[in-house]
Amino acid sequence: MTEKNTRPEEKPSAMIKVATFIVDRRNLFFLLFGIAIVFCLIASNWVKVENALAAYLPKSSETSQGLDRMGEEFITYGSARVMVMNVTYDDAKKLADAIEARDDVYMISFDNSESHFNNFSALFDITFAAAEDDPSALQSLEEVKEMLAGHDLYVSTSMGNAAAEQIESEMQVVSVIVAVIVLSVLLFTSQTWAEVPVLILTFGAGALLASGTNFLLGTISFVSDSVTIVLQLALSIDYAVIFCNRYKEEHQTLDIREADIVALSKAIPEISSSSLTTIGGLIAMLFMQFGIGQDMAICLIKAIFLSLLSVFLLMPGLIMLFGKAMDKTRHREFVPKIPFVGIIDYHTRHLVPLIFVVAMVGACIFSQKTPYVYGYSMIETPVKNASQIADEMITESFGDANFVALVVPAGDYEKEKKLLAELDRRDEVDYSQGLSNTEAMNGYMLTDKLTARQLSELLDLDYEVAQLLYMAYAVDDENYAKLINGRSSYAIPLIDIIMFLYEEVEEGYITLDDEMYKTLEDAHAKMQMAKDQLQGENYSRALVYLNLPQEGEETFAFLTEMHEIAAKYYGDDVLVVGESTSQYDLKKTFDRDNTVVSVVSILAVLAVLLFTFMSAGMPVLLIAVIQGAIWMNFAFPALQHKNIFFLGYLIVSSIQMGANIDYAIVISGRFMEIKNQMPKKQAMIETLNFAFPTIITSGSMMALAGYFIGQLSSDGAICGIGQCLCRGTLISIFLVMFVLPQILLIGESIIERTSFEVSVPLKLDRGSGLVRVDGLVNGQVNGLVIGEMHALVRGEVNAVIRMGQLADASGDEIAGDGSAAETAAGEEPAAQSGPGSDEEGGNERPWYEEGFVDYDEKGGDKS
């Protein structure tokens, strides 16, 4: 029997050529990836991490300006609050004296007031004689802790990187747990054991490349450094799974190499399109004023791009390497079919959408009342590190120390003294500390003005020497008139004359006895440190301790009042800097970023979906489902009255919109493909059976990764991201499985009416010999028909293939749009491996001979 194929010989497409090059040059790509991975393992140690949230505030924010100004003008010395429990006051006083006697301690605050001794607990406020970023200050603290090692001790300090080291340690544990989860999920959802190492190696390469190339960004945030790899896994594992499934599908009729090439040529555009929605959601974070959003967006977009490269360039070679092992390690599928879900969805199609609309509106209202916070003081994490425990213990016994730095123009001590006195009279202020109200010696403040006689009495200095000193100061300060007009009444601020006297002594112009020199030297050292911290070349700084929590409407309102009070003395050239100000600035950026992220993420995803489905109705329905999931996610904290760190909303809402919508795309795309080929009920059952393995693979990984981040991190920002990500993913999965199908069933007409897909001109497709017809046919078929009109035709076919394809006996397409082939691929492939198939997956007997009576060329039954 001679079969005739009328299809002309076609040249390989450009995508086939690209795929062939990648597969055949796999050793080259193995080498390139090997070199890149080794380099990235080394380069990962070059990555610089910023641990302060305030560093990512806009440059125009008060906190950012204040930090820059203070860095230029002042030195901040290392400090620590050290609490010793179960100690008497006398013993605590001895400990305080021993600490103060150390050369590396500038000062220690301790007395018998409740602020420092309460319920047999002592609190030492220690300031060291080295800047807080000087390693020697941290070493001094360690030595103080060794001095107190025999006591029940709690230490709170901003020095060092203890918090960063703790976060890194926690995330290492999370990474190991997530790796075990990924392996377990892949084993459960796999069809062959050997595909698991292919997927793991592909993702592992992408993760190492992403981590190692972070040094190119200069400095990244501690949030990005902690969660990027875990989120990269959750966001991009689908790409490798899609390609692997494509390969297994093609391998049913083709050998390993050909299946790898064809699968890659189809997967590149499909996976690239799928990644656009995720990238679209992340792009929204680039528009945030708060820099951590931009930092995370760049890190994650780069990570996704590198994951795509690993899938497209490395994974094809791995498939060739593990191909035979994949054939030999096939096993039964563990993921069950879920026809009952499709049945439930079909029978509730008129009820569930109404319930969803009501729930969506309610969630929207409650999500607007979510109690967002902008610092860590009001957040509870499931686990606590040593620093958090120490802070809580100190706060419980002595209250929380909330202070801000008031930065004003320098040069007028009287203005500063009046300003601080006015602030001290306010109930919101505990006390303030600046040069003008800090005691120096014998009741004199640092900036009090002293005459020559008063100085001589204070220091027991010869009066004539004091007069000569004042004359020299006047000459140096070019204040001749004051000196001539009233030598006896000429007064100089104490700190200035002491500093000048020390310089004169050091230069040899004035000689003092040893005891006097020692007194002067001690006074100068303490005044110099006070000046370093509180007076710069152009600005002065004062610390204002508040009787208010770090954040809250009352605190934020008083910060505004502080500006108004200071403006009476200094105009607008005033900055207030501290944790409270930082959190106030974060609140103001959130108010703007909240709207921007929501709008941009929706628009970006909408644009992708419009061109994906060529319908205005479909994107609106899908986005409505995911936006509903976002509102429901953030309505939970409002209902639970649980504070949530604001960053969790900005990041997780972008990820939900960009990544979770892929679940909705899988279901809606499949349903639209097969809805006209069978009853709607059966179409929905088949759709959910088809989509469930993909959704459960990606969704379970993302949800579990979020869960363990939320449960094992002591950092409020990272913990909040994990908790919201887990909850949001679970809600999204539930809605796309139990709400979206009903919306598709009743919204089908809306989708079709709003379609703007360009109609392809009808074409008369022809074929003769032994051909296969698949699809909706309009035309003449002359010949013997075997089966229904998804059938074999021996004869001539002249027809318009509206939906489907015309293929020759081998299954190669002659004409048509290919949609039927896509449908058949997921249900009954044109050729199945199994009994009678060769090692490479091809069949020994053509599929058209399976199960049919053999006919001779005239149409007679040979039997």
PDB file of N, CA and C in Angstrom, residues 62 402 423 426 428-429 546 548-565 576 580-581 583-585 587-588:
ATOM      1  N   GLU A  62      13.192  64.000  55.222  1.00  0.00           N
ATOM      2  CA  GLU A  62      13.878  64.650  56.341  1.00  0.00           C
ATOM      3  C   GLU A  62      14.917  63.726  56.964  1.00  0.00           C
ATOM      4  N   ASN A 402      12.923  56.556  73.663  1.00  0.00           N
ATOM      5  CA  ASN A 402      12.657  57.079  72.325  1.00  0.00           C
ATOM      6  C   ASN A 402      13.168  58.509  72.259  1.00  0.00           C
ATOM      7  N   LEU A 423      11.139  73.188  75.007  1.00  0.00           N
ATOM      8  CA  LEU A 423      10.793  71.780  74.746  1.00  0.00           C
ATOM      9  C   LEU A 423      10.686  71.001  76.057  1.00  0.00           C
ATOM     10  N   ARG A 426       7.334  70.825  77.750  1.00  0.00           N
ATOM     11  CA  ARG A 426       6.241  70.074  77.131  1.00  0.00           C
ATOM     12  C   ARG A 426       6.079  68.704  77.803  1.00  0.00           C
ATOM     13  N   GLU A 428       5.172  66.045  76.404  1.00  0.00           N
ATOM     14  CA  GLU A 428       5.633  64.978  75.499  1.00  0.00           C
ATOM     15  C   GLU A 428       7.146  64.738  75.618  1.00  0.00           C
ATOM     16  N   VAL A 429       7.865  65.657  76.287  1.00  0.00           N
ATOM     17  CA  VAL A 429       9.326  65.563  76.379  1.00  0.00           C
ATOM     18  C   VAL A 429       9.736  65.153  77.790  1.00  0.00           C
ATOM     19  N   LEU A 546      11.695  61.598  74.311  1.00  0.00           N
ATOM     20  CA  LEU A 546      10.248  61.784  74.277  1.00  0.00           C
ATOM     21  C   LEU A 546       9.531  60.817  75.214  1.00  0.00           C
ATOM     22  N   LEU A 548       6.828  59.434  74.410  1.00  0.00           N
ATOM     23  CA  LEU A 548       5.892  58.953  73.393  1.00  0.00           C
ATOM     24  C   LEU A 548       6.445  57.680  72.773  1.00  0.00           C
ATOM     25  N   PRO A 549       5.574  56.825  72.244  1.00  0.00           N
ATOM     26  CA  PRO A 549       6.064  55.638  71.533  1.00  0.00           C
ATOM     27  C   PRO A 549       6.795  56.050  70.255  1.00  0.00           C
ATOM     28  N   GLN A 550       7.519  55.099  69.682  1.00  0.00           N
ATOM     29  CA  GLN A 550       8.288  55.437  68.482  1.00  0.00           C
ATOM     30  C   GLN A 550       7.395  55.840  67.315  1.00  0.00           C
ATOM     31  N   GLU A 551       6.197  55.284  67.233  1.00  0.00           N
ATOM     32  CA  GLU A 551       5.309  55.663  66.139  1.00  0.00           C
ATOM     33  C   GLU A 551       3.874  55.745  66.625  1.00  0.00           C
ATOM     34  N   GLY A 552       3.076  56.440  65.855  1.00  0.00           N
ATOM     35  CA  GLY A 552       1.681  56.660  66.204  1.00  0.00           C
ATOM     36  C   GLY A 552       1.294  58.076  65.835  1.00  0.00           C
ATOM     37  N   GLU A 553       0.006  58.318  65.708  1.00  0.00           N
ATOM     38  CA  GLU A 553      -0.458  59.629  65.286  1.00  0.00           C
ATOM     39  C   GLU A 553      -0.018  60.726  66.255  1.00  0.00           C
ATOM     40  N   GLU A 554      -0.034  60.436  67.569  1.00  0.00           N
ATOM     41  CA  GLU A 554       0.371  61.446  68.551  1.00  0.00           C
ATOM     42  C   GLU A 554       1.852  61.793  68.390  1.00  0.00           C
ATOM     43  N   THR A 555       2.672  60.747  68.171  1.00  0.00           N
ATOM     44  CA  THR A 555       4.106  60.982  67.986  1.00  0.00           C
ATOM     45  C   THR A 555       4.360  61.794  66.726  1.00  0.00           C
ATOM     46  N   PHE A 556       3.720  61.395  65.628  1.00  0.00           N
ATOM     47  CA  PHE A 556       3.932  62.092  64.362  1.00  0.00           C
ATOM     48  C   PHE A 556       3.456  63.544  64.445  1.00  0.00           C
ATOM     49  N   ALA A 557       2.365  63.779  65.180  1.00  0.00           N
ATOM     50  CA  ALA A 557       1.865  65.149  65.331  1.00  0.00           C
ATOM     51  C   ALA A 557       2.844  66.009  66.122  1.00  0.00           C
ATOM     52  N   PHE A 558       3.475  65.414  67.149  1.00  0.00           N
ATOM     53  CA  PHE A 558       4.417  66.205  67.948  1.00  0.00           C
ATOM     54  C   PHE A 558       5.683  66.533  67.162  1.00  0.00           C
ATOM     55  N   LEU A 559       6.088  65.644  66.253  1.00  0.00           N
ATOM     56  CA  LEU A 559       7.247  65.960  65.412  1.00  0.00           C
ATOM     57  C   LEU A 559       6.988  67.229  64.607  1.00  0.00           C
ATOM     58  N   THR A 560       5.757  67.363  64.121  1.00  0.00           N
ATOM     59  CA  THR A 560       5.387  68.582  63.396  1.00  0.00           C
ATOM     60  C   THR A 560       5.439  69.791  64.324  1.00  0.00           C
ATOM     61  N   GLU A 561       4.974  69.613  65.560  1.00  0.00           N
ATOM     62  CA  GLU A 561       5.011  70.711  66.531  1.00  0.00           C
ATOM     63  C   GLU A 561       6.450  71.102  66.861  1.00  0.00           C
ATOM     64  N   MET A 562       7.342  70.129  66.941  1.00  0.00           N
ATOM     65  CA  MET A 562       8.743  70.443  67.209  1.00  0.00           C
ATOM     66  C   MET A 562       9.312  71.368  66.135  1.00  0.00           C
ATOM     67  N   HIS A 563       8.934  71.121  64.898  1.00  0.00           N
ATOM     68  CA  HIS A 563       9.375  71.990  63.811  1.00  0.00           C
ATOM     69  C   HIS A 563       8.841  73.407  64.003  1.00  0.00           C
ATOM     70  N   GLU A 564       7.607  73.495  64.402  1.00  0.00           N
ATOM     71  CA  GLU A 564       6.995  74.816  64.595  1.00  0.00           C
ATOM     72  C   GLU A 564       7.667  75.571  65.735  1.00  0.00           C
ATOM     73  N   ILE A 565       7.988  74.859  66.822  1.00  0.00           N
ATOM     74  CA  ILE A 565       8.653  75.499  67.955  1.00  0.00           C
ATOM     75  C   ILE A 565      10.050  75.969  67.564  1.00  0.00           C
ATOM     76  N   VAL A 576      14.716  67.264  62.258  1.00  0.00           N
ATOM     77  CA  VAL A 576      14.494  66.354  63.386  1.00  0.00           C
ATOM     78  C   VAL A 576      14.754  64.942  62.873  1.00  0.00           C
ATOM     79  N   SER A 580      11.541  57.798  65.164  1.00  0.00           N
ATOM     80  CA  SER A 580      10.178  58.297  64.954  1.00  0.00           C
ATOM     81  C   SER A 580      10.069  59.056  63.643  1.00  0.00           C
ATOM     82  N   THR A 581      11.065  59.882  63.343  1.00  0.00           N
ATOM     83  CA  THR A 581      11.059  60.632  62.085  1.00  0.00           C
ATOM     84  C   THR A 581      11.176  59.687  60.895  1.00  0.00           C
ATOM     85  N   GLN A 583      10.174  56.624  60.714  1.00  0.00           N
ATOM     86  CA  GLN A 583       8.906  55.924  60.523  1.00  0.00           C
ATOM     87  C   GLN A 583       7.829  56.863  59.971  1.00  0.00           C
ATOM     88  N   TYR A 584       7.902  58.124  60.353  1.00  0.00           N
ATOM     89  CA  TYR A 584       6.975  59.119  59.791  1.00  0.00           C
ATOM     90  C   TYR A 584       7.239  59.304  58.297  1.00  0.00           C
ATOM     91  N   ASP A 585       8.507  59.341  57.919  1.00  0.00           N
ATOM     92  CA  ASP A 585       8.856  59.446  56.499  1.00  0.00           C
ATOM     93  C   ASP A 585       8.425  58.199  55.733  1.00  0.00           C
ATOM     94  N   LYS A 587       5.907  56.317  56.454  1.00  0.00           N
ATOM     95  CA  LYS A 587       4.453  56.417  56.327  1.00  0.00           C
ATOM     96  C   LYS A 587       4.073  57.302  55.143  1.00  0.00           C
ATOM     97  N   LYS A 588       4.778  58.424  55.007  1.00  0.00           N
ATOM     98  CA  LYS A 588       4.462  59.338  53.910  1.00  0.00           C
ATOM     99  C   LYS A 588       4.800  58.720  52.552  1.00  0.00           C
TER     100      LYS A 588
END
